[in-house]
XYZ file of C-alpha atoms in Angstrom:
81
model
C 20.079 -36.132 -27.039
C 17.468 -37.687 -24.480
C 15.128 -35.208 -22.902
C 13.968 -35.810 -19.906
C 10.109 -35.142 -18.981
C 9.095 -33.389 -16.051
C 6.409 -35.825 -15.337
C 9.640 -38.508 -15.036
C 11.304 -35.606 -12.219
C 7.647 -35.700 -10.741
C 7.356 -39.541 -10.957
C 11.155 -39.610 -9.264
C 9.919 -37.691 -6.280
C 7.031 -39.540 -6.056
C 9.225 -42.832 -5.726
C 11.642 -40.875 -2.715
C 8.309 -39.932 -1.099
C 6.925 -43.407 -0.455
C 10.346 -44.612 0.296
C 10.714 -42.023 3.190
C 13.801 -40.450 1.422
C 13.542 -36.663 2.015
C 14.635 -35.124 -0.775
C 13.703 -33.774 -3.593
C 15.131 -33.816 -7.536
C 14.633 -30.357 -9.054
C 14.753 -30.381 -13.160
C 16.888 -27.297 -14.710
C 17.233 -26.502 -18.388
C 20.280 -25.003 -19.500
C 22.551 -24.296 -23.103
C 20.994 -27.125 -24.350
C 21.747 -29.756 -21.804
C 19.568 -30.827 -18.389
C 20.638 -30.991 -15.566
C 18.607 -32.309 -11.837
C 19.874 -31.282 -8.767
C 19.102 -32.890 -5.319
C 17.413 -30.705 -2.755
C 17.783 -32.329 0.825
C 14.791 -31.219 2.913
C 16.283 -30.962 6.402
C 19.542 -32.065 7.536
C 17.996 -34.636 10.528
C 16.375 -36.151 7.910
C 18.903 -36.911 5.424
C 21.510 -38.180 7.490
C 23.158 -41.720 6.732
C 20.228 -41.368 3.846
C 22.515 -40.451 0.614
C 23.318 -44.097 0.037
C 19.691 -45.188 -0.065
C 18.803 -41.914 -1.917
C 21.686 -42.865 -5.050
C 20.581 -46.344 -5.724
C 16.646 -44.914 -6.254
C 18.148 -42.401 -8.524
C 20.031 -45.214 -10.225
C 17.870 -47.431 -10.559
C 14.963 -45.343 -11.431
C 17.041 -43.253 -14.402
C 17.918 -47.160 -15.300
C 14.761 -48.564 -15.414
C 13.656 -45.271 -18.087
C 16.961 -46.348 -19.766
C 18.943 -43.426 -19.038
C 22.465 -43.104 -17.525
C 23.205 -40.503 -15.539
C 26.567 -38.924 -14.301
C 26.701 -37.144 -11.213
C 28.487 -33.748 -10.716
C 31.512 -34.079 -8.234
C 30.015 -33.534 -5.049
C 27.279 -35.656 -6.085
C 24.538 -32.734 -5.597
C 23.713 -32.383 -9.000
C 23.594 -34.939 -12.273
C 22.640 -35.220 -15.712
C 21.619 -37.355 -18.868
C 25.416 -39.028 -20.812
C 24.367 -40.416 -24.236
């Protein structure tokens, strides 16, 4: 199973930052699986951002070589093998 590093989670939110995405991806451990879960900070903000905000994720989890699944309302995702 691939573990993800916290420093990746802090690298992530790093990334959002300097693109002027306002959220932030929280790391939880849990019965042996990980899970990150998105944290919009402020609704003005976010709006007609989630688009922009998914392809970082993507892209970023791709570039480390990890695919990721997303939960069904898209709030949450985690590491497939």
């Amino acid at each position: 199973m691939k573990i993800i590093a916290f420093n990746e989670i802090i690298d992530l939110n790093h990334r959002l930052e300097e693109k002027e995405l306002h959220f932030k991806i929280h790391l939880q451990d849990a019965c042996g699986r990980q899970t990150m879960w998105i944290e919009p900070l402020g609704n003005c903000a976010c709006e007609g951002k989630y688009g922009d905000l998914y392809s970082e994720i993507d892209q970023f989890f791709k570039e480390n070589r990890y695919e990721i699944k997303y939960s069904q309302d898209k709030m949450s995702f985690w590491i497939i093998n």
